[in-house]
Each structure stands twice: as C-alpha cells, then as structure tokens.
Short mmCIF file of C-alpha atoms in Angstrom, two decimals:
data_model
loop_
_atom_site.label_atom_id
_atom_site.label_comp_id
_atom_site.label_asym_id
_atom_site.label_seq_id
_atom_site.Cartn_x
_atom_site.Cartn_y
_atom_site.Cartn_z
CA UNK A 295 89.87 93.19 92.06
CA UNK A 296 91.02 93.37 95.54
CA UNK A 297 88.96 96.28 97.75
CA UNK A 298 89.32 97.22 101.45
CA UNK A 299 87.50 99.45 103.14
CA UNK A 300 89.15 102.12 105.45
CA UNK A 301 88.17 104.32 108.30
CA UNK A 302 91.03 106.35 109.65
CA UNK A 303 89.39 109.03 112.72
CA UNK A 304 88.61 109.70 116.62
CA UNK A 305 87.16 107.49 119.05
CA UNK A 306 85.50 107.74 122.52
CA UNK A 307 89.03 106.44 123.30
CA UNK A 308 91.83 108.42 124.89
CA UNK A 309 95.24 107.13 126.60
CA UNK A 310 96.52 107.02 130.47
CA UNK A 311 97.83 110.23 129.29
CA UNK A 312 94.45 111.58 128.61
CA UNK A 313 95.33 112.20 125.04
CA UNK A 314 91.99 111.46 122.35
CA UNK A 315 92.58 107.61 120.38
CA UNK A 316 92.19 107.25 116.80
CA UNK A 317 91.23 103.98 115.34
CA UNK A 318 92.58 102.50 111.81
CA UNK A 319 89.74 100.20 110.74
CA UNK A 320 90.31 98.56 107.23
CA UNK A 321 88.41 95.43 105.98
CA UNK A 322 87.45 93.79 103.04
CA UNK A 323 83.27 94.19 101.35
CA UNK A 324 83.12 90.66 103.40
CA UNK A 325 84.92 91.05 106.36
CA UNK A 326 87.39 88.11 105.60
CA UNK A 327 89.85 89.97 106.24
CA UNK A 328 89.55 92.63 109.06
CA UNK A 329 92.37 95.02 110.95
CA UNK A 330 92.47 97.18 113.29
CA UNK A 331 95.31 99.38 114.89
CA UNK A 332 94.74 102.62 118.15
CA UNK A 333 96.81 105.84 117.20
CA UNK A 334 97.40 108.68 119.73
CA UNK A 335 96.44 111.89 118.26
CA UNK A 336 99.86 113.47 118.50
CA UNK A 337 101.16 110.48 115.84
CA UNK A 338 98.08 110.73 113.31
CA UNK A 339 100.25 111.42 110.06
CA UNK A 340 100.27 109.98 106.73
CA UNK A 341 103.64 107.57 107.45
CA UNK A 342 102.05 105.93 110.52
CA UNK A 343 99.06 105.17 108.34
CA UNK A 344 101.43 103.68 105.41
CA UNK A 345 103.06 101.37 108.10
CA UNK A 346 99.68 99.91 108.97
CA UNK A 347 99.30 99.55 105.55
CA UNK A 348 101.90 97.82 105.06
CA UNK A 349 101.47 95.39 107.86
CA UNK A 350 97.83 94.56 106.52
CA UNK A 351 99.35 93.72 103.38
CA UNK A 352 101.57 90.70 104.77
CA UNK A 353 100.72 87.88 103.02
CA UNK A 354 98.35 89.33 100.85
CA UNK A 355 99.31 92.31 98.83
CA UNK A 356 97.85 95.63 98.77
CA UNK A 357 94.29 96.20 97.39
CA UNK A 358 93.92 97.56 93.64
CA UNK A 359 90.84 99.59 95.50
CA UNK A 360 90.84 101.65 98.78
CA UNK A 361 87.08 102.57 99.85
CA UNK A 362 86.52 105.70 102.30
CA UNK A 363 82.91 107.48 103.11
CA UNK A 364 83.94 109.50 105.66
CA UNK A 365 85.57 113.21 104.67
CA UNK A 366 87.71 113.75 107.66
CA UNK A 367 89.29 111.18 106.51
CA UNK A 368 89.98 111.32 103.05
CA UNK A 369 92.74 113.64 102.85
CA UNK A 370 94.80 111.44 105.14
CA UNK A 371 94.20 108.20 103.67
CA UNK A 372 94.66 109.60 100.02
CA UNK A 373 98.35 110.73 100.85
CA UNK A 374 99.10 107.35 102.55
CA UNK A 375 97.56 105.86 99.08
CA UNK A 376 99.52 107.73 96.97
CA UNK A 377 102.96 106.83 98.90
CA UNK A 378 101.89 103.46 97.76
CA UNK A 379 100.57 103.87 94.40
CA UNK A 380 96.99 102.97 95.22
CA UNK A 381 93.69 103.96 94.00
CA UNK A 382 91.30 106.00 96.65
CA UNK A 383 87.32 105.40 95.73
CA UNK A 384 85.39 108.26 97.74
CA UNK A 385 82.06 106.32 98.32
CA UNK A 386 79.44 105.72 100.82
CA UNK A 387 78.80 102.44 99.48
CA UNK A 388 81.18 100.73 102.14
CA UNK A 389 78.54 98.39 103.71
CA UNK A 390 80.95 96.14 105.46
CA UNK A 391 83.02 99.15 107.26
CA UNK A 392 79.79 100.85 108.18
CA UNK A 393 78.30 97.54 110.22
CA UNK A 394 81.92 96.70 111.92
CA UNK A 395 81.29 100.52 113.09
CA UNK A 396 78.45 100.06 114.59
CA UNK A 397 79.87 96.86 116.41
CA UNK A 398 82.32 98.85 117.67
CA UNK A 399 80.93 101.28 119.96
CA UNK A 400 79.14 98.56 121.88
CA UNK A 401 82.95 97.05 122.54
CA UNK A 402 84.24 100.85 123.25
CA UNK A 403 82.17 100.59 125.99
CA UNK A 404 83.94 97.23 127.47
CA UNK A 405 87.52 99.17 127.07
CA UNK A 406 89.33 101.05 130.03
CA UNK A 407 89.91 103.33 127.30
CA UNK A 408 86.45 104.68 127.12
CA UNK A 409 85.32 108.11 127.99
CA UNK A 410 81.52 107.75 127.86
CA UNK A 411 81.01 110.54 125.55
CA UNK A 412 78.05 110.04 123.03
CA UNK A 413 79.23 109.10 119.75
CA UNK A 414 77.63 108.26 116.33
CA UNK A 415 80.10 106.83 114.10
CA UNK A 416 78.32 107.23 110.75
CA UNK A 417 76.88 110.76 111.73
CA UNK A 418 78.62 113.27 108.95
CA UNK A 419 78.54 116.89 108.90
CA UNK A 420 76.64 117.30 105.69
CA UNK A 421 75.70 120.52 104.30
CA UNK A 422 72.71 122.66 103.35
CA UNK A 423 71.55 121.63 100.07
CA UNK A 424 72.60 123.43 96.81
CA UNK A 425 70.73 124.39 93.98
CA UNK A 426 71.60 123.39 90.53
CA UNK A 427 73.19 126.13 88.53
CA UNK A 428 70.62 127.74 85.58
CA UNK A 429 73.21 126.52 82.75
CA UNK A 430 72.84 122.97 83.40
CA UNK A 431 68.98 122.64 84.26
CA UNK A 432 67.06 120.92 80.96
CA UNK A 433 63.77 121.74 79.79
CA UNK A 434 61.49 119.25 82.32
CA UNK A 435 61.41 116.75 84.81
CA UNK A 436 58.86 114.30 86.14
CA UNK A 437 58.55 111.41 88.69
CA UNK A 438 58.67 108.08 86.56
CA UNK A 439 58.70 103.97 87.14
CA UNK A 440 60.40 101.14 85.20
CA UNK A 441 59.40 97.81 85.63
CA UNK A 442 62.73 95.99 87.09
CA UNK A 443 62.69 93.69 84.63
CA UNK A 444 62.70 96.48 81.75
CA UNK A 445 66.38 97.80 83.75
CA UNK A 446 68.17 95.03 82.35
CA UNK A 447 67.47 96.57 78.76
CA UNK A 448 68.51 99.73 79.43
CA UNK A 449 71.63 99.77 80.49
CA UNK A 450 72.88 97.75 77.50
CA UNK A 451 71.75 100.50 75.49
CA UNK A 452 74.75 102.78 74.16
CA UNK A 453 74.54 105.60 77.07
CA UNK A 454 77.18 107.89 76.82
CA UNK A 455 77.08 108.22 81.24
CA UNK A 456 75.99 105.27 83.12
CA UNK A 457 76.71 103.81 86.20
CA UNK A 458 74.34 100.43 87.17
CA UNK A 459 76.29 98.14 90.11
CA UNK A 460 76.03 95.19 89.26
CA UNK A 461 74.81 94.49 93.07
CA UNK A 462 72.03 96.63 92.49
CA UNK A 463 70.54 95.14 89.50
CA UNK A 464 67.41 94.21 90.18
CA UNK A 465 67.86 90.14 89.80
CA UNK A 466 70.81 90.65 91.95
CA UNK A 467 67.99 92.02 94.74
CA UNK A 468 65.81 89.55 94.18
CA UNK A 469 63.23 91.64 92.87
CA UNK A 470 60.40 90.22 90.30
CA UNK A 471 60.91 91.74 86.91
CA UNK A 472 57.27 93.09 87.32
CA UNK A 473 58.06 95.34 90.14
CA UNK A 474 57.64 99.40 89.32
CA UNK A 475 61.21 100.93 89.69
CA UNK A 476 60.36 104.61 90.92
CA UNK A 477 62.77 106.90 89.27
CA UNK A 478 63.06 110.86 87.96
CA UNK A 479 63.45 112.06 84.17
CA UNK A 480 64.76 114.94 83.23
CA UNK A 481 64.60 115.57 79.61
CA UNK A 482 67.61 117.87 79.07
CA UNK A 483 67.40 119.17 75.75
CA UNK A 484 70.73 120.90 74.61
CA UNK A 485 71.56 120.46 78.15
CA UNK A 486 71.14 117.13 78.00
CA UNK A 487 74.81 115.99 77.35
CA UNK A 488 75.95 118.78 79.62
CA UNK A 489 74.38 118.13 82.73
CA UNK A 490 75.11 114.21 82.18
CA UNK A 491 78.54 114.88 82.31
CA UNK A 492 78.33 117.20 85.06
CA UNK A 493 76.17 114.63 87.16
CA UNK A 494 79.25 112.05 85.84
CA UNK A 495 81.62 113.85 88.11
CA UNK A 496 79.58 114.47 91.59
CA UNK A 497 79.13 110.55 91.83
CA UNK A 498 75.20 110.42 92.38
CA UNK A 499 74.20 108.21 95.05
CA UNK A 500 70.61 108.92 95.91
CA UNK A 501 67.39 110.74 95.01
CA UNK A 502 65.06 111.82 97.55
CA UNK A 503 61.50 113.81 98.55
CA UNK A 504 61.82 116.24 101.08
CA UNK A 505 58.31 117.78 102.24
CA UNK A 506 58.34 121.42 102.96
CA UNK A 507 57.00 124.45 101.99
CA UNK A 508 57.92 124.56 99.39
CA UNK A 509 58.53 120.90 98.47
CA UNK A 510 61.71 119.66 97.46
CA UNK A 511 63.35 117.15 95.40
CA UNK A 512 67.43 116.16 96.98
CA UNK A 513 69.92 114.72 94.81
CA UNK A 514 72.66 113.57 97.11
CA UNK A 515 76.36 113.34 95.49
CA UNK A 516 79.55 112.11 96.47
CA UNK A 517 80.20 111.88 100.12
CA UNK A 518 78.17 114.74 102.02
CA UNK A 519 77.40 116.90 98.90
CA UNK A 520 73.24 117.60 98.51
CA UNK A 521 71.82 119.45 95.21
CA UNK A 522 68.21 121.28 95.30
CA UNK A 523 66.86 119.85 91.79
CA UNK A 524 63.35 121.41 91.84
CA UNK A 525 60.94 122.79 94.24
CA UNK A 526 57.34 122.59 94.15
CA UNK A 527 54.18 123.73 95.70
CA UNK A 528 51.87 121.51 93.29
CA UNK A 529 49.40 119.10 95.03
CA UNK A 530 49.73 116.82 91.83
CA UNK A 531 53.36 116.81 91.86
CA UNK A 532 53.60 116.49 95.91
CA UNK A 533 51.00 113.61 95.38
CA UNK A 534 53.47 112.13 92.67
CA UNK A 535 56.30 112.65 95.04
CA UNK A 536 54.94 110.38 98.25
CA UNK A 537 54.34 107.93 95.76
CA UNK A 538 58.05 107.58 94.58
CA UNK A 539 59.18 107.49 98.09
CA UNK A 540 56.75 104.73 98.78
CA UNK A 541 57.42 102.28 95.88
CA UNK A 542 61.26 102.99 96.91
CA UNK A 543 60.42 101.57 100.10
CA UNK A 544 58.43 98.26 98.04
CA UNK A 545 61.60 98.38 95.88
CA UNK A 546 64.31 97.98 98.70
CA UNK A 547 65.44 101.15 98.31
CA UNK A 548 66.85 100.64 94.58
CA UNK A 549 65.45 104.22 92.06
CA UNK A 550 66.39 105.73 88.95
CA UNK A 551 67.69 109.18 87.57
CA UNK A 552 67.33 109.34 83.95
CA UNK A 553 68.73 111.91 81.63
CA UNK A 554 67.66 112.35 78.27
CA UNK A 555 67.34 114.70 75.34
CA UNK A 556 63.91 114.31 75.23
CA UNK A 557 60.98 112.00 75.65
CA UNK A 558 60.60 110.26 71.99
CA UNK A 559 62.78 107.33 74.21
CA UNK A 560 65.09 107.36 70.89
CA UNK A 561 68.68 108.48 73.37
CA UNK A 562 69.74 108.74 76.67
CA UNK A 563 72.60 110.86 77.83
CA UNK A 564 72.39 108.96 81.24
CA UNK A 565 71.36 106.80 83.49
CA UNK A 566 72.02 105.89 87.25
CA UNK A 567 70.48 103.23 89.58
CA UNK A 568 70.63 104.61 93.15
CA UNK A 569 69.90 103.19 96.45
CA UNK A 570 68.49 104.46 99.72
CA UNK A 571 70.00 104.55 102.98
#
C-alpha cells in the first residue's frame, strides 16, 4: 500500500507582494520520495492542490493512502482527495512529515522569503478536555500492566474492536517480552460493547495522567480531540497513576486501553496499543 503524507498550510513565508506563503509538503513514511510546492494565499483552493497532486504522481501513481494530522488542513486536502478518488487517513501518526517540519523552519530562515515571525509547526489548537457522556461510562476502571510479551496473545484473540500497529508491537520496538506494558481497564459491563464501538470511531491515540486537583486521567482521540475519563482525589490511585506514566517512559512510550465486560478475562470488547508523544 502506497502512503504519503501531506501538509497543506501557512508559513513564515510571504511574497515581494507581501502576501502570506503556503507550503504543500507531501512525502512518503520514509522520505524516498519527498515534494514540495509555495502557494500564495489568494490561490489556496482545492484545484491548485489537485495539480500538485498530480505532478507528484508522475511516474509513480497516486497513493492508495493520504495521511494528514493537522485540522486546518483537512478540509482542503479531503476535497482535492476526493476529485481524485483517494482515501484521506486523519492521523497524527505521520512521523516522517512531522521531522521534515521541523527541518524546515531552520531553512525558512535561509529564504528571502522569511518574515521572522515565531512559528511552531506542530503546535495545534487543541481543546479543553471533554468528559465522557454518563451512557457510555462502564462499571470500573483501574491502572493495569501486561508483560510485552503477553501482547502478542491478545490481540489474536477474537476482539470485536482492536487496533494494534503492527509498528508498535512490542518485538517490533525491541522490547523484551518481560517488560510491564502500563495500560487502563475499564470493565464495561452492558456498556461494554457500547463504549467499544464508540471509542472505535474517535480513533484513540493516547492515554495520559494529568496531576491536578482533582487528578485526571486524558484520553486523547483523533487529531486534537481530548476526553476527561475519570477524576480522582485518591492518594492510592494518584500513587497508581505516576507509576503508569513512569513505566510508559521504560516502555518507549507504547500503553494499553482495555475494554472489557468484566474482569473473569473470559471477553474483550476492545483493545488498543497507544503511543506517547
């Protein structure tokens, strides 16, 4: 399957003219194939973005896959994709774009075009945090670990919802098999099914411990999206909560969400491995 990652938005860039530069950057997960193309803001429209499309595509095809993480861009680059009858993957597992960003504003700087102003180019206006709705909460949760080794089982298990990258199975990390895998369970009950289905459709990417008062525990979704799935004051439970964060750290990032009926360990409803920034 052929995949390129896009980023379609505003630089630190403008024209003679004065007018603000948009960059097209699109690029494959290994950069072996890598394009770029300036648009004045006056011609950012869906048929410029086709043409550079197109003109990527010499000699190669189109992709089957077109990868974007940023949400000012999305709408743009999903009417271009339809024109063309490609697939858009919302995702801010775009690794290769994200670096070649990054790159970038170090050569901005080297360009006439430049206008100095300070710029972050994976910064993302993300919004306060949500909490879950009552009719999809289960009966319990808890902080949990897996030994990585034990992963492997599990998702050959008939889950109804799963999502496991291959690139993030532990082997493919390098991990040893004996490493804990910090996670969260939620045992669902009659919500189980419900709230795996639910979770199926806001694409969870990570899981995360926010101190506070009160504490919290952040499920971040999709592209910006953030979910409040439980607050607690509980030294125990805040205890239980630096120690996930710490073996994510030991486990290069990689955690669990598990979603189950309940704890007899006889179904799951779901299961995602998630990653850290």
């Amino acid at each position: 399957m052929t995949i390129w990652q896009v980023d379609y938005y505003r630089r630190p860039l403008q024209d003679k003219q004065g007018q603000k530069l948009w960059e097209l950057l699109i690029c494959t997960p290994t950069r072996s194939l890598e394009f770029i193309a300036m648009c004045p803001q006056s011609e950012v429209k869906a048929s410029w973005l086709v043409a550079q499309l197109q003109k990527m595509a010499q000699g190669q095809g189109l992709p089957d896959v077109i990868q974007v993480f940023r949400p000012q861009s999305l709408g743009l680059i999903e009417v271009a994709a339809q024109m063309l009858g490609l697939k858009i993957e919302p995702t801010r597992r775009t690794t290769a774009l994200k670096e070649w960003l990054l790159e970038r504003v170090q050569q901005y700087q080297d360009m006439e075009a430049y206008t100095g102003e300070f710029y972050e180019p994976l910064v993302l206006d993300v919004p306060p945090p949500v909490p879950l709705a009552e009719n999809l909460w289960g009966d319990r949760w808890r902080f949990a670990s897996l030994p990585a080794g034990n992963i492997g089982d599990i998702i050959e298990r008939p889950i109804p919802v799963l999502e496991a990258p291959e690139f993030l199975l532990p082997l493919n990390l390098g991990l040893s098999s004996t490493l804990p895998i910090p996670g969260v369970v939620i045992d669902g009950g009659r919500q189980s099914m419900k709230l795996a289905r639910w979770l199926e459709t806001t694409r969870p990417y990570l899981l995360k411990y926010i101190s506070g008062d009160p504490d919290g525990l952040i499920l971040e979704t999709g592209l910006v999206d953030r979910w409040v799935v439980a607050t607690f004051a509980d030294q125990e439970v805040s205890g239980a909560a630096q120690a996930y964060e710490q073996r994510k750290q030991q486990s290069e990032g990689l955690h669990f969400l598990l979603v189950q009926p309940d704890d007899s360990g006889m179904t799951y409803s779901g299961f995602w491995l998630l990653e850290s920034n």
